[in-house]
Structure formats: C-alpha cells, structure tokens
DNA sequence: TCATTCGAACAGAAATAATGTTTGAATTGA
DNA sequence: TCAATTCAAACATTATTTCTGTTCGAATGA
C-alpha cells in the first residue's frame, strides 16, 4: 500500500514536470494540504536531490539533457516500477535462491520481496540495504568492489563468487533492450557480472521498463531469447510488444 | 528510550541466565504479560539465534550473556565511541587498504573515515552503508551471508574472501577483552571471520570501549599482544590500563 | 486419550508518525 | 529602510502503525 505521503510526493513531481516549477502555495492548493506540509515534502525531496527549492517554491533539479541520477530515477515512474516489481516477484517461489540486479527496477523488485521467504544475492549495495531489516529474507552478499553512485558490485571477485554458487533464478535488469542487439549495458564491469549471473542461474527473468526499449548499450549481456520471461510495463508500444513476442520466450506486461 | 518490548526481551534473557531455562507461563508471570506476548518474544529471540524454544518454554542457545541490540549499543556512550573512532582513524594512513569490523564501535570508526582516501573492506552491511555516499573511499565487499540484527558478514565465503586478499590493517572490535583470555566474541561465526582477518592483515588495531574490559565471550579471537595498538576510552580504570600496558604492544586512551 | 501448549485471526490499547496551527525570525523587492 | 511575504521551530491534533490481549481450533506429548 502506498502511503498518502508517497502519493503526494509523486504529485509534486508530476506538477513540476508539467510546469517546470511551482510555488509552495500552488502545490498546497492542488494537492489539498497546507503549505507547511508541502515545505516538509520539498525538504525531503531536495535532500534526495530530486528538486531544487527557491524562496517561494521549487523546480526540478535536472535539465532534460542529462540522465537523472539514481534518487530521481527511483521516484520517477515509481508506480510502473512497482507493478513490474510485483509481477517479477510473483515469478519467484518461496524457498528459491535468486540473484537480484541493481538499479531502480531491481530495487522495486526488492521492495516486494522483503516479506518473502527467499534467499537473495543482490548485485548492488543499495538493494542489499533494502533487505537489511527483513527477518524473512536470507541475505547473502557476493564479494567485489562497489562502484560509486550506482553502488553496484563488480569485478573479478564478484564473478568468482557467482561462479562458485548456483541459483534458481536471476532477476536481470539492463540499460537497453533491442530486437537486434538483445540486452545491453553501458558499463562494461556490470555487463561482465551480469553475463556471469546468467551462467549460474537456472532461469533468467528480465525486468525492463518500457523506457529501455530500443536503447542499445555498449556491451551485450545476452540475447532476447535467453530469459524465460521478460516483464515490462503497459507503456510499451503494441508494435514493440509484437516484435518482442516473436523472438522472446515469454513477454509479460505488468499492471 | 528503551521500549517496553526491549526491556522485556532483556528480562527474558536475564531470567534464562539465572535458571538456564524457563516455561512460557513462568516468564509471563514474572514479566507481567500474557503467554501469547511471551511466545511472540521467544519467536523473535529465537530468530536472532539468542535462545532455543522447546514445547512449553525456552532455553539459552549458548550459555551466553547477551548484549543489548544494536540500536541501543549505538546510542550508549556515543561520545566516547566517537573519540575512539577519531583516534583509530589517525592510525590509518591515506592509501591504506583496511578491514573494518562491524558493531557500534566499528561504525564510529567508519563515520570518521568517510572523508578519507582509503580502501575499506567492511565486515558488516551497516558499516558498508555508512560509506555508500562517500566519494573518496574505495569500497570493496567481502562475500558471505548477512547475519540478521547485527548485519555482520560471516561464513565460509567471507573467510575465503579474506584469505584471498591482503590488507595493510585490520580495525578489530570484540565482545570482550580480558588479560587472561585476550579478545573474545560471543558469536562463533563472527569470531571465525575475525580470526581470518587477523591472519591477512599486516597489523591489527583493536578498538574496544571500556565497557568491554574484563568481559569474556564464547570464542577467543586472539591474544592481548597481537594488536599493534589497542584504542580505548578514558573510562578505563587506571588499574586495568596498567595491566594492559604490561602485556599489550601499545595502549592508547582516546580523548 | 486427554490435558496442555501452540499460533492464527481478530479487537482494543499504546505508541509513533504525519499533518495542521501558531508565532517570531528571515528573506525579498520596492 | 520598510512592508509584505515566506520560512521553519514548537506545540496540538489527528492518522497510522505497532503492540498486546482474547478466543479458538489444531498440534503436541505424556
């Protein structure tokens, strides 16, 4: 269940996306709360680096030309990501041992898995932290170096660790998915880890939101037909879905 | 502030320490709550590995004393721990690669190291998270399973990882320090990891606040003379300090 | 078998978090 | 500089969550 506060935060971001900026008073009016509440919201969102406050109101923190940093991606399209997370989690059985990728989509999956009885090996410190206070999840960490910003685990140690173990499933995310080039990743270190993960898991479940479609990263992870299931959101175009379904094992639209 | 539940958990453990074991009914009577509440407490404490339930009651898992949970320890003596943290950090050179123990003292060291140029291999997820937003620290994770509550990393994978690497220093914490028994730890898994860490680091720096003095845990980590330096706080008694200085390489009082 | 213990499901109580109000300080623009 | 506005601390009030007790059918063990 999403709390009133979370919905309101999404509302603030939505309004800012429409108009670029907004006053505290305006936000309070449109969302039906007092200015003080809006101020507290803005303070939190600014701490997350999602927006920038100015005297009287706030504006979005990033320009449209750069890819927004993690805290921002995490908040944007939170609803769609949550749906993907729930759908992916439904493909995991209690008792399974899984590898769980990092990124905002991986985190969405983690949030659903927190109350499940599963063994999780996260490929990101951020995802690991999401399980920290879970009493049901058996958390195991792969070794390796932590890449700043994304907090993903990579390097020879990570790959060695994966090769030394076996998992029921690998919940994979990627920078891009394309019919021609399959699943791809911008960061070469992360891609190497993902390739190793594909190799040590019985089955692969890909979780990619529609914004990744037809984007191609630098390094190929695996082909379209490798995952037993590809879970995406309802914004995926009908055309793309058809093409995917021709080549992939199973394509699931969450929501 | 300690919650009623925390006090009651301590009470359960205290009673068990007196008598070795106790019935659910007995615990409920003495602590002034219903049996259902005791059952829920026992379930949680069993999950933490502190005690073992049997039909009708529970007994201690080891014949052990039990430390207050992390959030409590973290707050207790926060100032003294910070001083210890600063002093320990001054013994680490820029560029060093170190292993950093978990626990509240380890976290205090981490908070000081956050802005330093060092490579850190933390033995706890909680300590790792403290470095997550550091741009100067090169963070590397050991593999292994994450123990609930403490979030420490342990098991064969952790030990394998440490044995496969080499470090300039190991910042060690412990459950107890005593002249006769050296450094000791309550949890056997953690102790095994600590022993391995001692073996792969050029030098060991022990960070132990005065409350650990003359307490003896279940498993021995190493002798008093192993660390190149023992850092403690000003509450350590003059007598204990003298005894320590006779046996240890170097004893430093922070503050 | 039969007394006892266990734990799920629900209800009420206690504790915590979120929001609104008031107020005086800080900021802005004329 | 002032006057108007915005800001945020402190407290009051309201929601929400967590905790505890109760009941009751299932599980346990002598």
XYZ file of C-alpha atoms (C1' of nucleotides) in Angstrom:
570
model
C 0.000 0.000 0.000
C 1.345 3.407 -0.918
C 1.082 5.987 1.828
C -0.557 9.382 1.419
C 2.863 10.971 1.665
C 4.306 8.910 -1.158
C 1.366 9.736 -3.394
C 1.769 13.404 -2.579
C 5.469 13.308 -3.398
C 4.609 11.790 -6.755
C 2.025 14.545 -7.180
C 4.586 17.256 -6.500
C 6.935 15.784 -9.098
C 4.130 15.441 -11.608
C 3.143 19.087 -11.245
C 6.764 20.144 -11.544
C 7.151 18.064 -14.672
C 4.144 19.839 -16.231
C 5.177 23.352 -15.442
C 8.880 23.157 -14.653
C 8.423 24.941 -11.350
C 5.696 25.778 -8.860
C 5.093 27.843 -5.730
C 4.521 26.337 -2.317
C 1.049 27.847 -2.223
C 0.130 26.438 -5.631
C 1.308 22.958 -4.676
C -0.627 23.114 -1.425
C -3.800 24.147 -3.214
C -3.615 21.494 -5.896
C -2.733 18.667 -3.506
C -5.154 19.726 -0.786
C -2.698 20.145 2.087
C -1.242 23.098 3.977
C 1.908 24.925 2.968
C 3.774 23.536 5.954
C 3.201 20.013 4.718
C 4.419 20.998 1.261
C 7.502 22.591 2.811
C 8.304 19.383 4.637
C 7.817 17.421 1.422
C 10.058 19.777 -0.522
C 12.751 19.485 2.122
C 12.780 15.699 1.825
C 12.693 15.709 -1.954
C 15.512 18.246 -2.060
C 17.581 16.031 0.235
C 17.045 13.240 -2.257
C 18.359 15.566 -4.954
C 15.144 15.312 -6.919
C 14.283 19.011 -6.925
C 15.724 22.367 -6.042
C 13.936 24.774 -3.747
C 13.903 28.541 -4.138
C 12.267 31.183 -1.997
C 8.562 30.621 -2.548
C 8.648 27.308 -4.357
C 10.700 24.631 -6.107
C 11.801 23.404 -9.533
C 13.098 20.111 -10.902
C 16.788 19.563 -10.164
C 17.987 18.254 -13.507
C 17.936 19.564 -17.039
C 16.356 17.414 -19.695
C 19.646 16.664 -21.441
C 21.265 14.532 -18.733
C 20.114 11.205 -17.442
C 18.737 11.884 -13.985
C 20.712 10.425 -11.069
C 19.535 7.400 -9.146
C 17.366 9.085 -6.470
C 15.468 10.775 -9.254
C 15.016 7.699 -11.424
C 13.840 5.908 -8.331
C 10.997 8.371 -7.819
C 10.028 8.818 -11.432
C 7.531 6.281 -12.710
C 7.536 4.733 -9.272
C 4.090 3.264 -9.870
C 5.033 1.450 -13.057
C 8.221 0.151 -11.497
C 6.278 -1.116 -8.510
C 3.933 -3.018 -10.800
C 6.884 -4.593 -12.574
C 8.359 -5.465 -9.179
C 5.193 -7.181 -8.058
C 4.889 -9.154 -11.267
C 8.506 -10.292 -11.153
C 8.141 -11.316 -7.506
C 5.168 -13.482 -8.461
C 7.514 -15.490 -10.674
C 9.755 -16.314 -7.718
C 8.809 -19.238 -5.479
C 9.237 -19.349 -1.720
C 12.494 -21.062 -0.895
C 14.195 -20.025 -4.132
C 17.730 -18.701 -4.127
C 17.983 -15.788 -6.543
C 20.430 -13.224 -7.846
C 18.882 -9.753 -7.896
C 20.258 -6.995 -10.095
C 20.736 -3.397 -9.016
C 19.239 -0.248 -10.492
C 15.915 1.334 -9.738
C 13.978 -1.587 -11.243
C 15.916 -4.087 -9.151
C 15.122 -2.033 -6.084
C 11.431 -2.147 -6.920
C 11.620 -5.935 -7.032
C 13.486 -5.930 -3.729
C 10.778 -3.919 -2.006
C 8.227 -6.569 -2.873
C 10.485 -9.472 -1.914
C 11.260 -8.036 1.527
C 8.495 -10.035 3.190
C 9.056 -13.247 1.254
C 10.889 -16.382 2.344
C 13.696 -16.401 -0.188
C 17.473 -16.371 -0.352
C 18.715 -13.264 -2.141
C 22.138 -12.446 -3.537
C 21.955 -8.747 -4.543
C 24.328 -7.260 -7.092
C 24.106 -3.823 -5.518
C 24.696 -2.474 -2.052
C 21.574 -0.374 -2.323
C 19.427 -3.418 -2.969
C 21.193 -5.272 -0.146
C 20.307 -2.456 2.230
C 16.647 -2.773 1.271
C 16.739 -6.279 2.774
C 18.680 -5.247 5.854
C 15.720 -5.167 8.200
C 13.923 -8.105 6.659
C 13.548 -11.013 9.055
C 12.331 -13.438 6.398
C 14.901 -12.997 3.639
C 18.154 -14.929 3.876
C 20.631 -12.369 2.564
C 23.971 -13.371 1.094
C 26.463 -10.910 -0.367
C 28.764 -11.528 -3.294
C 32.248 -10.129 -2.856
C 33.563 -7.390 -5.103
C 34.176 -3.697 -5.422
C 31.350 -1.240 -5.035
C 31.008 1.166 -7.918
C 30.244 4.715 -6.674
C 26.897 6.309 -7.475
C 25.113 3.142 -8.584
C 26.598 1.072 -5.731
C 26.705 -1.981 -7.953
C 29.090 -4.811 -7.152
C 31.536 -5.751 -9.865
C 34.985 -7.021 -10.673
C 36.735 -10.361 -10.682
C 35.729 -11.135 -7.094
C 32.056 -10.756 -7.877
C 32.318 -13.011 -10.900
C 34.320 -15.588 -8.940
C 31.695 -15.563 -6.240
C 28.856 -16.151 -8.679
C 30.732 -18.945 -10.477
C 31.225 -20.658 -7.124
C 27.491 -20.832 -6.412
C 24.259 -21.883 -8.014
C 20.899 -20.106 -8.080
C 17.312 -20.890 -9.024
C 16.782 -17.602 -10.800
C 18.457 -14.371 -11.873
C 16.328 -11.233 -11.911
C 18.119 -9.190 -14.545
C 17.875 -5.521 -15.409
C 19.653 -3.773 -18.274
C 20.436 -0.367 -19.755
C 18.803 -1.295 -23.036
C 16.810 -3.922 -24.867
C 16.644 -4.172 -28.626
C 15.496 -6.804 -31.107
C 18.737 -6.681 -32.978
C 21.219 -6.462 -30.099
C 19.386 -8.164 -27.242
C 20.053 -6.975 -23.697
C 22.876 -4.472 -23.381
C 24.611 -2.473 -20.685
C 26.608 0.751 -20.741
C 29.048 -0.206 -18.028
C 31.456 -2.962 -19.052
C 32.129 -4.114 -15.474
C 28.447 -4.500 -14.712
C 27.919 -6.309 -18.001
C 30.604 -8.857 -17.137
C 28.890 -9.577 -13.827
C 25.507 -9.904 -15.498
C 26.897 -12.344 -18.037
C 28.300 -14.455 -15.207
C 24.955 -14.323 -13.408
C 23.146 -15.585 -16.490
C 25.534 -18.534 -16.486
C 24.934 -19.688 -12.915
C 21.148 -19.378 -12.685
C 18.617 -21.999 -13.736
C 16.416 -19.393 -15.309
C 16.601 -15.676 -16.074
C 13.766 -13.215 -15.533
C 14.327 -9.849 -17.213
C 12.725 -6.751 -15.681
C 12.866 -3.841 -18.098
C 10.568 -0.834 -18.112
C 9.391 0.480 -21.445
C 11.891 3.357 -21.495
C 14.677 0.829 -22.112
C 13.117 -0.407 -25.367
C 15.206 0.130 -28.483
C 18.077 1.541 -26.491
C 21.436 -0.088 -27.056
C 24.272 -0.020 -24.547
C 27.958 -0.637 -25.047
C 28.262 -4.306 -24.065
C 25.935 -7.173 -24.870
C 24.681 -9.254 -21.938
C 22.593 -11.879 -23.701
C 20.066 -12.405 -26.468
C 16.351 -11.671 -26.363
C 15.555 -15.376 -26.216
C 17.651 -16.154 -23.115
C 15.268 -15.020 -20.328
C 12.416 -17.402 -19.513
C 10.301 -14.274 -19.072
C 10.584 -10.574 -19.848
C 8.462 -8.354 -17.595
C 7.708 -4.816 -18.750
C 5.073 -2.118 -18.224
C 1.953 -1.043 -20.062
C 3.650 1.895 -21.775
C 5.421 -0.489 -24.108
C 4.052 0.091 -27.619
C 1.937 -2.631 -29.219
C 4.350 -2.799 -32.118
C 7.375 -3.359 -29.898
C 5.446 -5.943 -27.900
C 4.621 -7.901 -31.031
C 8.199 -7.926 -32.201
C 9.384 -8.987 -28.755
C 6.840 -11.788 -28.564
C 8.090 -13.175 -31.849
C 11.594 -13.616 -30.521
C 11.314 -13.989 -26.742
C 10.256 -16.980 -24.668
C 7.569 -15.110 -22.761
C 6.702 -11.411 -22.513
C 4.604 -10.214 -19.578
C 3.056 -6.771 -19.264
C 2.729 -5.807 -15.598
C -0.373 -3.934 -14.448
C 14.384 5.465 25.200
C 14.121 1.737 25.516
C 10.752 0.324 24.565
C 8.733 -1.986 26.781
C 9.418 -4.797 24.360
C 13.182 -4.335 24.512
C 13.113 -4.278 28.307
C 11.013 -7.413 28.289
C 13.408 -9.165 25.915
C 16.246 -8.297 28.267
C 14.110 -9.600 31.124
C 13.505 -12.917 29.372
C 17.233 -13.339 28.809
C 18.017 -12.372 32.377
C 15.625 -14.990 33.734
C 17.063 -17.575 31.370
C 20.553 -16.692 32.501
C 19.550 -17.278 36.128
C 17.849 -20.576 35.647
C 19.092 -21.884 32.310
C 15.571 -22.423 31.047
C 12.023 -21.324 31.807
C 8.420 -22.096 30.860
C 6.256 -19.707 28.905
C 3.872 -19.457 31.844
C 6.666 -18.654 34.289
C 8.071 -15.937 32.027
C 4.628 -14.424 31.583
C 4.030 -14.329 35.326
C 7.350 -12.776 36.213
C 7.220 -10.163 33.460
C 3.551 -9.341 33.900
C 2.333 -10.114 30.380
C 0.258 -12.842 28.770
C 1.691 -16.058 27.408
C 0.920 -15.006 23.851
C 3.190 -11.998 24.241
C 5.943 -14.211 25.629
C 5.502 -16.594 22.697
C 5.941 -13.749 20.257
C 9.031 -12.589 22.146
C 10.502 -16.081 22.126
C 9.881 -16.375 18.404
C 11.823 -13.173 17.721
C 14.659 -14.043 20.075
C 14.915 -17.484 18.517
C 15.151 -15.892 15.083
C 18.036 -13.808 16.381
C 19.679 -17.048 17.443
C 19.790 -15.996 21.071
C 17.692 -18.783 22.546
C 16.157 -22.105 21.659
C 12.498 -22.882 22.178
C 11.050 -26.203 23.266
C 7.461 -27.248 23.842
C 6.405 -25.255 26.883
C 9.331 -22.872 27.181
C 12.806 -21.899 26.058
C 16.480 -22.114 26.982
C 19.564 -20.138 26.077
C 21.218 -21.013 22.778
C 24.668 -20.853 24.290
C 25.238 -20.449 27.976
C 25.772 -16.893 26.942
C 25.258 -13.424 28.197
C 23.552 -11.322 25.613
C 24.331 -7.796 24.538
C 21.618 -5.175 24.123
C 20.533 -4.829 20.488
C 22.468 -2.653 18.095
C 20.292 0.494 18.192
C 20.792 0.610 21.958
C 24.532 -0.015 21.921
C 24.851 2.609 19.222
C 23.403 5.284 21.469
C 25.178 4.254 24.648
C 28.446 6.108 25.142
C 28.152 7.729 21.722
C 30.644 10.452 22.626
C 33.295 8.072 23.853
C 32.849 5.906 20.781
C 33.324 8.919 18.536
C 36.596 9.759 20.275
C 37.782 6.200 19.834
C 36.769 6.379 16.172
C 38.817 9.530 15.616
C 41.876 8.097 17.332
C 41.706 4.858 15.373
C 41.328 6.765 12.110
C 44.518 8.703 12.934
C 46.384 5.381 12.911
C 45.299 4.684 9.334
C 47.329 6.225 6.505
C 45.906 7.560 3.277
C 46.093 4.878 0.622
C 45.849 2.010 3.112
C 43.600 -0.947 2.444
C 41.883 -1.961 5.660
C 39.375 -4.437 7.009
C 36.842 -2.725 9.243
C 34.810 -4.648 11.791
C 31.113 -4.202 12.450
C 29.386 -3.257 15.686
C 28.756 0.170 17.071
C 32.450 0.893 17.587
C 33.243 -0.085 14.005
C 30.529 2.253 12.834
C 32.076 5.092 14.813
C 35.384 4.485 13.021
C 33.562 4.388 9.692
C 31.978 7.765 10.263
C 35.414 9.335 10.623
C 36.923 7.501 7.652
C 34.150 8.572 5.289
C 36.132 11.555 4.014
C 39.485 9.803 3.847
C 41.275 8.328 0.836
C 41.362 4.680 1.837
C 40.246 1.279 0.604
C 37.813 -0.298 3.042
C 36.569 -3.862 3.297
C 33.763 -3.767 5.908
C 32.684 -6.885 7.785
C 29.157 -5.578 8.225
C 26.481 -4.352 5.870
C 25.707 -1.498 8.226
C 29.279 -0.236 8.095
C 29.316 -0.667 4.319
C 26.240 1.523 4.041
C 27.987 4.270 6.016
C 30.470 4.522 3.117
C 27.832 4.347 0.418
C 27.781 8.060 -0.310
C 31.493 8.601 0.174
C 33.266 9.724 -2.987
C 36.756 9.264 -1.556
C 36.612 5.760 -0.082
C 37.205 2.790 -2.342
C 34.692 0.295 -1.005
C 35.106 -3.445 -1.516
C 32.727 -6.039 -0.119
C 33.630 -9.478 1.104
C 31.196 -12.213 0.128
C 29.221 -14.106 2.734
C 25.908 -14.402 4.481
C 24.454 -11.476 6.375
C 23.502 -12.266 9.942
C 20.190 -10.618 10.907
C 20.118 -7.875 13.533
C 23.868 -7.220 13.570
C 24.168 -7.335 9.768
C 27.631 -8.802 10.080
C 29.085 -10.856 7.232
C 30.153 -14.363 8.087
C 30.503 -17.885 6.866
C 32.910 -19.803 4.680
C 32.567 -17.343 1.794
C 33.660 -14.427 3.946
C 36.689 -16.303 5.230
C 37.591 -17.447 1.721
C 37.395 -13.877 0.510
C 39.682 -12.568 3.235
C 42.199 -15.370 2.691
C 42.325 -14.448 -0.978
C 43.358 -10.851 -0.295
C 45.869 -8.849 1.665
C 45.360 -5.728 3.772
C 47.511 -3.097 5.484
C 45.442 -3.085 8.639
C 42.502 -4.693 10.404
C 40.419 -2.494 12.689
C 39.089 -5.072 15.110
C 36.274 -4.847 17.637
C 35.271 -7.544 20.114
C 32.612 -8.508 22.641
C 35.158 -8.736 25.412
C 38.766 -8.143 26.348
C 40.463 -9.767 29.319
C 44.048 -10.213 30.433
C 43.638 -13.925 30.800
C 41.570 -14.730 27.713
C 42.567 -11.980 25.291
C 39.964 -10.770 22.775
C 36.778 -12.822 22.708
C 33.471 -12.833 20.857
C 30.039 -14.229 21.691
C 29.095 -15.268 18.192
C 31.121 -18.176 16.854
C 30.599 -17.268 13.185
C 31.806 -13.725 13.714
C 34.780 -14.969 15.691
C 35.866 -17.232 12.825
C 35.792 -14.265 10.445
C 37.761 -12.103 12.874
C 40.406 -14.765 13.241
C 40.771 -14.929 9.474
C 41.017 -11.131 9.303
C 43.827 -11.106 11.844
C 45.658 -13.532 9.601
C 45.547 -11.485 6.397
C 46.336 -8.000 7.731
C 49.829 -6.548 8.258
C 48.811 -5.043 11.549
C 45.792 -5.156 13.817
C 44.303 -2.132 15.578
C 41.840 -3.051 18.310
C 39.054 -0.586 19.146
C 37.398 -1.523 22.423
C 35.493 0.803 24.717
C 35.975 0.415 28.448
C 32.711 -1.475 28.945
C 34.275 -4.486 27.199
C 37.069 -4.757 29.771
C 37.117 -7.977 31.754
C 34.228 -9.420 29.824
C 34.781 -12.804 28.255
C 32.877 -14.094 25.259
C 32.403 -17.596 23.985
C 35.166 -17.847 21.382
C 38.708 -16.497 21.506
C 39.838 -14.282 18.629
C 43.453 -13.570 19.537
C 45.751 -12.685 22.433
C 46.237 -9.297 24.035
C 49.664 -8.926 22.437
C 48.519 -9.413 18.830
C 47.230 -5.902 18.012
C 49.883 -3.286 17.269
C 47.647 -0.856 19.164
C 44.628 -1.060 21.446
C 42.498 2.092 21.468
C 40.102 2.577 24.360
C 38.370 5.436 26.207
C 39.084 7.436 29.348
C 36.641 5.454 31.480
C 39.065 2.559 31.563
C 40.305 2.189 35.138
C 43.950 3.013 35.904
C 44.452 -0.475 37.242
C 43.165 -2.157 34.095
C 45.243 0.202 31.975
C 48.395 -0.742 33.826
C 47.762 -4.432 33.439
C 47.002 -3.989 29.758
C 50.155 -1.951 29.186
C 52.217 -4.738 30.680
C 51.009 -7.254 28.149
C 49.979 -5.285 25.061
C 52.136 -3.713 22.366
C 50.618 -0.260 22.695
C 47.571 1.028 24.571
C 46.082 4.374 23.564
C 43.426 6.238 25.533
C 41.279 8.330 23.190
C 40.114 11.743 24.327
C -6.600 -40.463 25.097
C -6.591 -36.097 27.313
C -4.578 -32.168 29.310
C -1.664 -28.812 27.762
C 0.601 -25.817 24.564
C 0.762 -23.532 20.291
C -0.228 -19.998 16.932
C -3.668 -17.785 13.603
C -7.147 -14.239 13.495
C -9.229 -10.551 15.218
C -10.056 -6.363 18.599
C -8.645 -2.927 21.558
C -4.829 -0.195 23.522
C -0.478 2.109 23.271
C 2.977 4.293 20.752
C 4.592 6.701 16.662
C 4.250 9.355 12.665
C 2.018 12.747 9.903
C -0.288 16.979 9.487
C -2.138 21.443 10.945
C -1.602 25.936 13.766
C 0.606 29.499 15.728
C 4.362 32.504 16.095
C 8.547 35.031 15.562
C 12.625 35.211 12.559
C 14.457 35.511 7.838
C 14.055 36.952 3.087
C 12.666 39.673 -0.786
C 11.709 43.613 -3.564
C 10.356 48.380 -3.649
C 14.894 51.165 5.107
C 10.224 49.130 5.367
C 6.236 46.215 4.437
C 4.847 42.013 2.611
C 5.799 37.582 2.228
C 7.961 33.213 3.181
C 10.181 30.220 6.256
C 10.659 26.868 9.974
C 10.526 25.801 15.114
C 7.358 24.327 18.681
C 3.406 22.588 20.024
C -1.521 20.491 19.304
C -4.201 17.386 16.932
C -5.211 13.682 14.034
C -3.885 9.164 11.438
C -1.473 5.238 11.213
C 1.140 1.648 12.817
C 2.686 -1.426 16.238
C 1.899 -3.972 20.281
C -0.773 -6.743 23.399
C -4.633 -9.466 24.859
C -8.507 -12.794 23.725
C -10.560 -16.538 21.625
C -10.472 -20.835 19.492
C -9.290 -24.817 16.685
C -5.042 -27.540 15.694
C -0.845 -29.697 17.269
C 1.913 -31.835 20.846
C 3.407 -35.077 24.124
C 2.780 -37.913 28.476
